[in-house]
mmCIF file of C-alpha atoms in Angstrom:
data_model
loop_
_atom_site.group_PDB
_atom_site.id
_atom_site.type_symbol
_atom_site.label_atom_id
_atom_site.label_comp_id
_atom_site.label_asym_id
_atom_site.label_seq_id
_atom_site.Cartn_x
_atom_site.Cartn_y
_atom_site.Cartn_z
ATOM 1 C CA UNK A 1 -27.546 79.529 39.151
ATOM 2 C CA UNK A 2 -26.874 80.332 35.619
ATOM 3 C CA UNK A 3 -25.107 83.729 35.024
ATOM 4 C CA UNK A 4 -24.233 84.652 31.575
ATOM 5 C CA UNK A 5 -23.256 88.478 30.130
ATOM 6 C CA UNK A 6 -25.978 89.251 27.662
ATOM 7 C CA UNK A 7 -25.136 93.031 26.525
ATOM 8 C CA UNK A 8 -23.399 96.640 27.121
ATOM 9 C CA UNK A 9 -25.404 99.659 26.871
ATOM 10 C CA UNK A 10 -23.644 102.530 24.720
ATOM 11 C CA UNK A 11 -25.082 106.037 24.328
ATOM 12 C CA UNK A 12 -24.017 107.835 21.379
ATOM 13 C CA UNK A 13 -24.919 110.958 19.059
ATOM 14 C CA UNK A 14 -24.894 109.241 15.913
ATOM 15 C CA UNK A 15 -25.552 105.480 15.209
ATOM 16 C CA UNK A 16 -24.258 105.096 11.822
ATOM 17 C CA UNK A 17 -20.123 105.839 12.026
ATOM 18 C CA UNK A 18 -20.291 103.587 15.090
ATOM 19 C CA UNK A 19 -22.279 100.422 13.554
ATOM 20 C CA UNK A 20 -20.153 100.617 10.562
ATOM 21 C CA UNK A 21 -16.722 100.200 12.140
ATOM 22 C CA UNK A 22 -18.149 97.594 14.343
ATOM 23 C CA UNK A 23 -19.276 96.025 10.729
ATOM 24 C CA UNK A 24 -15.940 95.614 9.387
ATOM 25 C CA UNK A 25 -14.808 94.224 12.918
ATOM 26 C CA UNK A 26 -17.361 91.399 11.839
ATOM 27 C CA UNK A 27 -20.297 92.347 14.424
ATOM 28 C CA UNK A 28 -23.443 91.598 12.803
ATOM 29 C CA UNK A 29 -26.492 94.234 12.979
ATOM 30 C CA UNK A 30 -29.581 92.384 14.369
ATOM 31 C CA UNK A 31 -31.693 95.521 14.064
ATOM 32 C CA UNK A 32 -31.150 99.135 13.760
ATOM 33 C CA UNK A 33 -33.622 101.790 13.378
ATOM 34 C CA UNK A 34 -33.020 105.994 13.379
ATOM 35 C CA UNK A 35 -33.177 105.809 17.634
ATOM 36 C CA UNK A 36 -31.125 101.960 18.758
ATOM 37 C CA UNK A 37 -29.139 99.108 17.540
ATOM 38 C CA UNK A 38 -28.209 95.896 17.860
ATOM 39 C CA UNK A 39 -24.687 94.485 17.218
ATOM 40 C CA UNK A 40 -24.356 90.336 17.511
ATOM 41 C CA UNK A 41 -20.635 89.802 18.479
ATOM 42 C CA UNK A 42 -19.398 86.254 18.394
ATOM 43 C CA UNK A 43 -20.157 85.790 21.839
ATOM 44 C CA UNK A 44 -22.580 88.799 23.308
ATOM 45 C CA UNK A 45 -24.295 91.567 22.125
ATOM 46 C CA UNK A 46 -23.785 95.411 22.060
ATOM 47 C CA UNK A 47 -27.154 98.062 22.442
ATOM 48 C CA UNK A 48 -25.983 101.090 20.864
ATOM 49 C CA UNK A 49 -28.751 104.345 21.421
ATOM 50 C CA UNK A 50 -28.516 107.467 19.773
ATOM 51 C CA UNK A 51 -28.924 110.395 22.306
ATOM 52 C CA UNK A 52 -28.052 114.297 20.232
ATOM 53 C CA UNK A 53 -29.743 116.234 23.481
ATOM 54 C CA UNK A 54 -26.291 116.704 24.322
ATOM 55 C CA UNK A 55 -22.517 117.357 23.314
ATOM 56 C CA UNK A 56 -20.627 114.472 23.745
ATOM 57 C CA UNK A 57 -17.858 114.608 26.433
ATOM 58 C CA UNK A 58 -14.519 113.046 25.599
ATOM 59 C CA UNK A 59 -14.430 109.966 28.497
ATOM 60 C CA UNK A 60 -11.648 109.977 30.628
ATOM 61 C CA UNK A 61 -10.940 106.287 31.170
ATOM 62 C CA UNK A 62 -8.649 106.209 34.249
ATOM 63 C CA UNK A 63 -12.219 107.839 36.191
ATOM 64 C CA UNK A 64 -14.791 105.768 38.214
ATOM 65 C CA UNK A 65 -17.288 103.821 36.076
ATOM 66 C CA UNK A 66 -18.161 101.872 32.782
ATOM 67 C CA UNK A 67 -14.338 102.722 31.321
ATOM 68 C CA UNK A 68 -14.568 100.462 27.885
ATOM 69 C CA UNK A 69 -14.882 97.488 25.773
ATOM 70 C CA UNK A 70 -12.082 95.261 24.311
ATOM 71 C CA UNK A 71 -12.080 93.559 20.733
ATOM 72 C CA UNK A 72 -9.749 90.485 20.842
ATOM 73 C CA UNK A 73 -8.325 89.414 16.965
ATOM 74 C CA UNK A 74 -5.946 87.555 15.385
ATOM 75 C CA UNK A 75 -5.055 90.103 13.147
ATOM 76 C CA UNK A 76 -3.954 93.187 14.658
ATOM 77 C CA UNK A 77 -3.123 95.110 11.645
ATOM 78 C CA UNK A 78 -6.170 94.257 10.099
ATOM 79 C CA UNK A 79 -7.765 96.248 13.354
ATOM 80 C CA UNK A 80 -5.597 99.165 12.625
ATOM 81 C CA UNK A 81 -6.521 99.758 8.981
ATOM 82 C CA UNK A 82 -10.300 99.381 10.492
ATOM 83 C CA UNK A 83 -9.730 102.165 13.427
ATOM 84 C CA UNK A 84 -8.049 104.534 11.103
ATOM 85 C CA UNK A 85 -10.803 103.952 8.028
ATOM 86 C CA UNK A 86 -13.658 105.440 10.937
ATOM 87 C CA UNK A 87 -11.998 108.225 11.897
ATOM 88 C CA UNK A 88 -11.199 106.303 15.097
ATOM 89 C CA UNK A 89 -7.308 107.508 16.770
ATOM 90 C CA UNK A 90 -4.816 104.988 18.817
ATOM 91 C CA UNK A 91 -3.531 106.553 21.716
ATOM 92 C CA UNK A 92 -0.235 104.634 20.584
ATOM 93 C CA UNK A 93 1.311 102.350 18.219
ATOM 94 C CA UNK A 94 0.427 98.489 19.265
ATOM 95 C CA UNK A 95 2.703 97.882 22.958
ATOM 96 C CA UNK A 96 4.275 94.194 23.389
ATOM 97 C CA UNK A 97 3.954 94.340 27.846
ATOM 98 C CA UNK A 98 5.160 90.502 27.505
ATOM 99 C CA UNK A 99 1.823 88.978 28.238
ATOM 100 C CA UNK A 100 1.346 87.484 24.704
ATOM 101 C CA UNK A 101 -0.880 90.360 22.936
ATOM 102 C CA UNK A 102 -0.719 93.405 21.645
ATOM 103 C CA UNK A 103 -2.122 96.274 23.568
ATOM 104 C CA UNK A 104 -3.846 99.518 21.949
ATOM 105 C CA UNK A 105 -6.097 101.841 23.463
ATOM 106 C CA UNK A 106 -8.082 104.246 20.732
ATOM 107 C CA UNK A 107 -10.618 107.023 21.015
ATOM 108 C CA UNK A 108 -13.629 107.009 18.759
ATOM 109 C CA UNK A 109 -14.295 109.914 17.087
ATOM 110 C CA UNK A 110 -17.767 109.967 20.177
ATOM 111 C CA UNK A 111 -14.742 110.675 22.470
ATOM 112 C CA UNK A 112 -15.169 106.934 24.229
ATOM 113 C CA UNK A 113 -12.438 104.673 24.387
ATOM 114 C CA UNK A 114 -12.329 101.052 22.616
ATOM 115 C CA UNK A 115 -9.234 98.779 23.330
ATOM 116 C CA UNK A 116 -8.034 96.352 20.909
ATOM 117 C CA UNK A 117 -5.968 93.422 21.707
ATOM 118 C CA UNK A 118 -3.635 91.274 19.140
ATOM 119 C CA UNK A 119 -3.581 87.394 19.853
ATOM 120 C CA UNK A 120 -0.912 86.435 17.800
ATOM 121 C CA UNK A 121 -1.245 82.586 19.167
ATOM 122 C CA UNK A 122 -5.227 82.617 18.118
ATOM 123 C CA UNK A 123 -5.672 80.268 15.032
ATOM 124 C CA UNK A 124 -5.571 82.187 11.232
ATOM 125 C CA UNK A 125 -9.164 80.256 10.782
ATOM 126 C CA UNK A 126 -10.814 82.218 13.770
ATOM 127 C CA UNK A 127 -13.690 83.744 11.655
ATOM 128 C CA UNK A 128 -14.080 87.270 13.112
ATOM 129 C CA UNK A 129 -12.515 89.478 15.980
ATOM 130 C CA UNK A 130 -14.705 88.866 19.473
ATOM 131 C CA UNK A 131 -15.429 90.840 22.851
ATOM 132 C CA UNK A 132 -12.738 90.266 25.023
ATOM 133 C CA UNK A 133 -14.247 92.006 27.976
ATOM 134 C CA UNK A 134 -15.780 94.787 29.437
ATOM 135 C CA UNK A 135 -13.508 97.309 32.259
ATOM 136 C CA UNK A 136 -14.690 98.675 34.838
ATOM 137 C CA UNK A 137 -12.623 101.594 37.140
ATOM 138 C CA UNK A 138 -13.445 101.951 40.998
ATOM 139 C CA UNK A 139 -11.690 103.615 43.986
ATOM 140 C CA UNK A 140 -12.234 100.502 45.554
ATOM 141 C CA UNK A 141 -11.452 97.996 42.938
ATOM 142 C CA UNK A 142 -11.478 95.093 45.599
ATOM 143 C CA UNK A 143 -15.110 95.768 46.668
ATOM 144 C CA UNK A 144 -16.269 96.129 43.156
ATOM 145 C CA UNK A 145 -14.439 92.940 42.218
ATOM 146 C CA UNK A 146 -15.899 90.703 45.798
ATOM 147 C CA UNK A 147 -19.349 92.106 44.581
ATOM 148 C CA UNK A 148 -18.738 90.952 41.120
ATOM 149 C CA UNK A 149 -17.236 87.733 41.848
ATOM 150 C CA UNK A 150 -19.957 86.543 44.551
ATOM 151 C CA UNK A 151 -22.478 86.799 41.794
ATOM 152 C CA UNK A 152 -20.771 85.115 39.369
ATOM 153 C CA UNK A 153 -19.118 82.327 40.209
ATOM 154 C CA UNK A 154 -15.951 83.225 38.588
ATOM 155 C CA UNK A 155 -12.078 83.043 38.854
ATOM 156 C CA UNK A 156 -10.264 85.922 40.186
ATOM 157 C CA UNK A 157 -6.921 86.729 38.998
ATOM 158 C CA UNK A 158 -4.938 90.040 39.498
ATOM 159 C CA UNK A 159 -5.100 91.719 42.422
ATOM 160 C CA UNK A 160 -1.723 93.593 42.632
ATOM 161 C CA UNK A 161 -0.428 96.747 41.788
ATOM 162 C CA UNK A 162 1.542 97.379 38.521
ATOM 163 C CA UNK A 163 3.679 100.040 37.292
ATOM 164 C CA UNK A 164 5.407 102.290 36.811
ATOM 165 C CA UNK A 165 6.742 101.223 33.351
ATOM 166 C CA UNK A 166 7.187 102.835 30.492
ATOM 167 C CA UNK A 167 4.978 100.233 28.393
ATOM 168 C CA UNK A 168 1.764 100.936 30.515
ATOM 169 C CA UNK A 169 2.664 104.841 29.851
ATOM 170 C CA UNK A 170 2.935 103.843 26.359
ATOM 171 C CA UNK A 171 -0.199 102.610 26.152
ATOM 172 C CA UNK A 172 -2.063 104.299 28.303
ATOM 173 C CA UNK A 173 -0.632 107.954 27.367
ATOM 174 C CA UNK A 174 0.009 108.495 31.453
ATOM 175 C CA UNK A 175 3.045 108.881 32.675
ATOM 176 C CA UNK A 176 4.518 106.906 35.980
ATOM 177 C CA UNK A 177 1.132 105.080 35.362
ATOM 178 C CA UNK A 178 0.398 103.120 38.374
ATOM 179 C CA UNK A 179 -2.924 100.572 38.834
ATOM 180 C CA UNK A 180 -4.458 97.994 40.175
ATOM 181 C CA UNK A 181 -5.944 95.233 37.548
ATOM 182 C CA UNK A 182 -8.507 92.290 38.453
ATOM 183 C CA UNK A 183 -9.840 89.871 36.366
ATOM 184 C CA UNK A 184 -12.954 87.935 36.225
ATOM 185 C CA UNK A 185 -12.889 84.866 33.988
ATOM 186 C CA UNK A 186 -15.349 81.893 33.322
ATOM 187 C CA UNK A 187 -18.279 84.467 32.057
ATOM 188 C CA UNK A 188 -18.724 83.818 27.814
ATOM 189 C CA UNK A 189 -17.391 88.028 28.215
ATOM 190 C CA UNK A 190 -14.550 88.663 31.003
ATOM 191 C CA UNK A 191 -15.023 91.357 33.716
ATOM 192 C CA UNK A 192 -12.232 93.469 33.894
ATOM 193 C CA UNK A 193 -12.038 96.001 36.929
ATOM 194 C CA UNK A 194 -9.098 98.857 37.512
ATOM 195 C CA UNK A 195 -8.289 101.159 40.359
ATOM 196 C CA UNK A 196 -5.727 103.412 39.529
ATOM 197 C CA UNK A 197 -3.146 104.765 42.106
ATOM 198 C CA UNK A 198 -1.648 107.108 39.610
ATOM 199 C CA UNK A 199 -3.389 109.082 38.520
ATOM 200 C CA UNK A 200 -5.766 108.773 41.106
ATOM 201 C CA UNK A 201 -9.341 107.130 40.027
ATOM 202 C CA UNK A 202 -11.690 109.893 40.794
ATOM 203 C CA UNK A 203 -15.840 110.235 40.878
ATOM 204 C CA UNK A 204 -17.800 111.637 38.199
ATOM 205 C CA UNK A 205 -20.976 112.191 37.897
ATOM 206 C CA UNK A 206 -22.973 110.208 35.000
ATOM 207 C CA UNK A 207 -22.279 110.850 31.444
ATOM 208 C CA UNK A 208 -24.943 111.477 29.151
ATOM 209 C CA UNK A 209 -22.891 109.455 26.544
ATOM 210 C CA UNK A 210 -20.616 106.353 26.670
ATOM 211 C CA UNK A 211 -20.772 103.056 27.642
ATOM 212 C CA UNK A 212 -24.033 103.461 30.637
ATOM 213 C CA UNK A 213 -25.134 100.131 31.660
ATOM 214 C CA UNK A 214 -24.039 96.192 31.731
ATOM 215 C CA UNK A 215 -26.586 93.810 30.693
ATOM 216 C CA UNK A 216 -26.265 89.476 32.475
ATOM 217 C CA UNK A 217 -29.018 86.878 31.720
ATOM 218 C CA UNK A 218 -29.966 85.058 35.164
ATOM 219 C CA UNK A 219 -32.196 82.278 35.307
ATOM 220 C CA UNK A 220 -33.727 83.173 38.682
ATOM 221 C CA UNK A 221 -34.027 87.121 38.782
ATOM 222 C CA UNK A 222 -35.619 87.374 42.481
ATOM 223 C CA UNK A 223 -32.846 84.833 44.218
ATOM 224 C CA UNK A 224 -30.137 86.910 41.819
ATOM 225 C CA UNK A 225 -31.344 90.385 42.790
ATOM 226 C CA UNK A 226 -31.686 89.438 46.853
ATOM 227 C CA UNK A 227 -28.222 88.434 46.664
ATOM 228 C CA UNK A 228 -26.873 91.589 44.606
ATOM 229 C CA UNK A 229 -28.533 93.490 47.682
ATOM 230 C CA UNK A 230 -27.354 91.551 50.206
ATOM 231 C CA UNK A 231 -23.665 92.219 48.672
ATOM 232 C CA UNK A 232 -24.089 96.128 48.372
ATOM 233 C CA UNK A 233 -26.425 96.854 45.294
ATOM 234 C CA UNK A 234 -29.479 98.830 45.035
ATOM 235 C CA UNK A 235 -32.518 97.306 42.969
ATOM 236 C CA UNK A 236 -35.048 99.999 41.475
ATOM 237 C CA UNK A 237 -37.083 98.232 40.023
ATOM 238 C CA UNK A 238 -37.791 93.800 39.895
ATOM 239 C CA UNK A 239 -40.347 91.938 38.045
ATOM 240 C CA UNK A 240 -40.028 88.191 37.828
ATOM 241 C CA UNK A 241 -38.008 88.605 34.396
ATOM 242 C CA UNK A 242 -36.590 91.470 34.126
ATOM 243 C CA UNK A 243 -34.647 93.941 37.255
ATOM 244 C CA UNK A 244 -32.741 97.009 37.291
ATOM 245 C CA UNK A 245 -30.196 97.655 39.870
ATOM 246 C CA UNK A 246 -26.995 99.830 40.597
ATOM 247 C CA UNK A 247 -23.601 98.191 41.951
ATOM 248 C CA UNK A 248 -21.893 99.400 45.182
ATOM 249 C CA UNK A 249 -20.221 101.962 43.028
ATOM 250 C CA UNK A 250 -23.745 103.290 41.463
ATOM 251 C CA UNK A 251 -22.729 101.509 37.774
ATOM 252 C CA UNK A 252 -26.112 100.333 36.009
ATOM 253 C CA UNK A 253 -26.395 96.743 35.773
ATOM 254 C CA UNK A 254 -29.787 95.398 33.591
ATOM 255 C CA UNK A 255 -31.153 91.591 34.509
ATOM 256 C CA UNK A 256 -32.723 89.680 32.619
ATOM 257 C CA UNK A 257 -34.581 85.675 32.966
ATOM 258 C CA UNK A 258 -32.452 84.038 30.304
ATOM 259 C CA UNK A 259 -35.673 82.693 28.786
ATOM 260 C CA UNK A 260 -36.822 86.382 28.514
ATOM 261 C CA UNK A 261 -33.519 88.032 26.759
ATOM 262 C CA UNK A 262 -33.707 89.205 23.479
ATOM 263 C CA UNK A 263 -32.105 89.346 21.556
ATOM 264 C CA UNK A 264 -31.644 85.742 22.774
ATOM 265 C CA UNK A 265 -27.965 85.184 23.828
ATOM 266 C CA UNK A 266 -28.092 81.310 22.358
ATOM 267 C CA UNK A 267 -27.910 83.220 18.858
ATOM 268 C CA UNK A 268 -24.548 84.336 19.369
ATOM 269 C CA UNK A 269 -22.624 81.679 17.308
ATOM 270 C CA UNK A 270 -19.258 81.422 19.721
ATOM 271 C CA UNK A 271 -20.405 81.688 23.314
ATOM 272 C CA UNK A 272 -16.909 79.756 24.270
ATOM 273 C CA UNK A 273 -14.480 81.453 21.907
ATOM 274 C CA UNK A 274 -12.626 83.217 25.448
ATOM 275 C CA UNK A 275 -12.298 79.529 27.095
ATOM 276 C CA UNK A 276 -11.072 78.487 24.000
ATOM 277 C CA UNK A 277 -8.601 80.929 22.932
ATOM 278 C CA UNK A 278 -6.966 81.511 26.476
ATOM 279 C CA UNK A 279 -6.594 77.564 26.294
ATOM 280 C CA UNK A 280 -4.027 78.471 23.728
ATOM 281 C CA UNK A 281 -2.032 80.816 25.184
ATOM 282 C CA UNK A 282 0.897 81.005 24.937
ATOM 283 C CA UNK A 283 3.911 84.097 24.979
ATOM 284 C CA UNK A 284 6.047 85.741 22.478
ATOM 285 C CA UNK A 285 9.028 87.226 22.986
ATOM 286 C CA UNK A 286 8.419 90.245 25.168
ATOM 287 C CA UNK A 287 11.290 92.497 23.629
ATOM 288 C CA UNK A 288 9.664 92.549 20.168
ATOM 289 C CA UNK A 289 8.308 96.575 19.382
ATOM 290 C CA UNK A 290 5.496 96.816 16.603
ATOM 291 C CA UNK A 291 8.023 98.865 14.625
ATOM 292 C CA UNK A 292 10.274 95.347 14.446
ATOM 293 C CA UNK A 293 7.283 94.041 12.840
ATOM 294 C CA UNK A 294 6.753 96.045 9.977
#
């Protein structure tokens, strides 16, 4: 079966300062009107809808759920001048953890967190910054991640906990951080799930705002949804193109016939760009700071 990650659902009180930071990131608006909008990333798309019935809660990222989205780019300081211009704040200066990238976590002025990664090995020609992937944070991160992987076919890697160390702190603005990290890779948008051991992943209840629901393109929705429910997750409601379900830990997931997605994922113009950049990985030396950069 073909599996592919068509969207993220993001609820937010105003559209505009949102869209136009994703803008100079190089996301293209497909349509935007005064209630939803559509962002084209180089390879998936991002729903943005405007909710105002409530205040906005400032999203605690180490809790269960939808945590946040990564931007990869080649140009990290470019990123910075674009998080600072809207308002947005960096929990911390960009972190070297010796994996290759930079690591920064900000908070958008909506209260939600955004993660930006530097690829430093990612060619100067690479037109525009691209979704990296989307994190997820369970108290049972190996569930979440069997679940995950069963219905998509891809590789695992991760698995262990990391931490303490003082670059995760960094980063993460926790101290004696300690987690569990999985990876799911071979999707055009990597699935990223965390359990952290310190602090302690807790339950929420549902935001009103934040990131609320992740969106796949299947090309068989009744053979995918029997399986999700076989594996642990509740459907709500199924027609032959479109299904909505909840995972075993109650996060919104949206399915839809590939045929029937829109707007259609084949319009993206870099559906490959994660294959091809984590083809050319490669390290840099992991006791260069930020500050030995400028």
């Amino acid at each position: 079966m073909h599996i592919a990650f068509h969207h993220v659902d993001i609820q937010l009180r105003t559209l505009a300062p949102f869209c136009t930071m994703l803008g100079d990131f190089g996301f293209h608006t497909v349509t935007h009107d005064a209630s939803e909008a559509w962002l084209r990333t180089p390879n998936a798309y991002l729903h943005l809808v405007q909710s105002d019935i409530l205040p906005a809660p400032q999203h605690d990222f180490t809790c269960a759920g939808i945590s946040h989205l990564c931007i990869q780019t080649a140009d990290m300081r470019q990123a910075l001048t674009i998080l600072h211009r809207h308002g947005a704040q960096p929990l911390s200066d960009p972190v070297n953890l010796g994996t290759g990238h930079w690591y920064l976590y900000a908070r958008t002025p909506g209260g939600d967190i955004i993660e930006i990664e530097g690829v430093p090995y990612a060619p100067p020609t690479e037109p525009s910054p691209w979704l990296a992937h989307v994190a997820l944070v369970s108290g049972d991160v190996v569930r979440l991640a069997d679940f995950y992987q069963q219905l998509t076919g891809t590789t695992r890697r991760g698995g262990h906990p990391i931490g303490p160390n003082p670059r995760f702190d960094e980063v993460l603005q926790q101290p004696a951080a300690r987690m569990i990290p999985i990876w799911l890779v071979g999707l055009n948008v990597t699935i990223e799930l965390w359990q952290f051991l310190n602090p302690t992943t807790q339950q929420t209840t549902t935001a009103a705002y934040g990131y609320r629901a992740l969106a796949m393109t299947v090309d068989d929705v009744t053979d995918w949804c029997a399986q999700a429910v076989r594996l642990g997750a509740q459907c709500h409601t199924q027609t032959d193109t479109h299904a909505l379900l909840s995972d075993p830990d109650g996060n919104v997931l949206q399915i839809t016939h590939t045929d029937a997605a829109l707007p259609p994922l084949h319009t993206c113009p870099d559906l490959a760009v994660i294959a091809r950049i984590n083809a050319l990985w490669r390290p840099f030396d992991a006791t260069i700071s930020w500050e030995s950069t400028l």
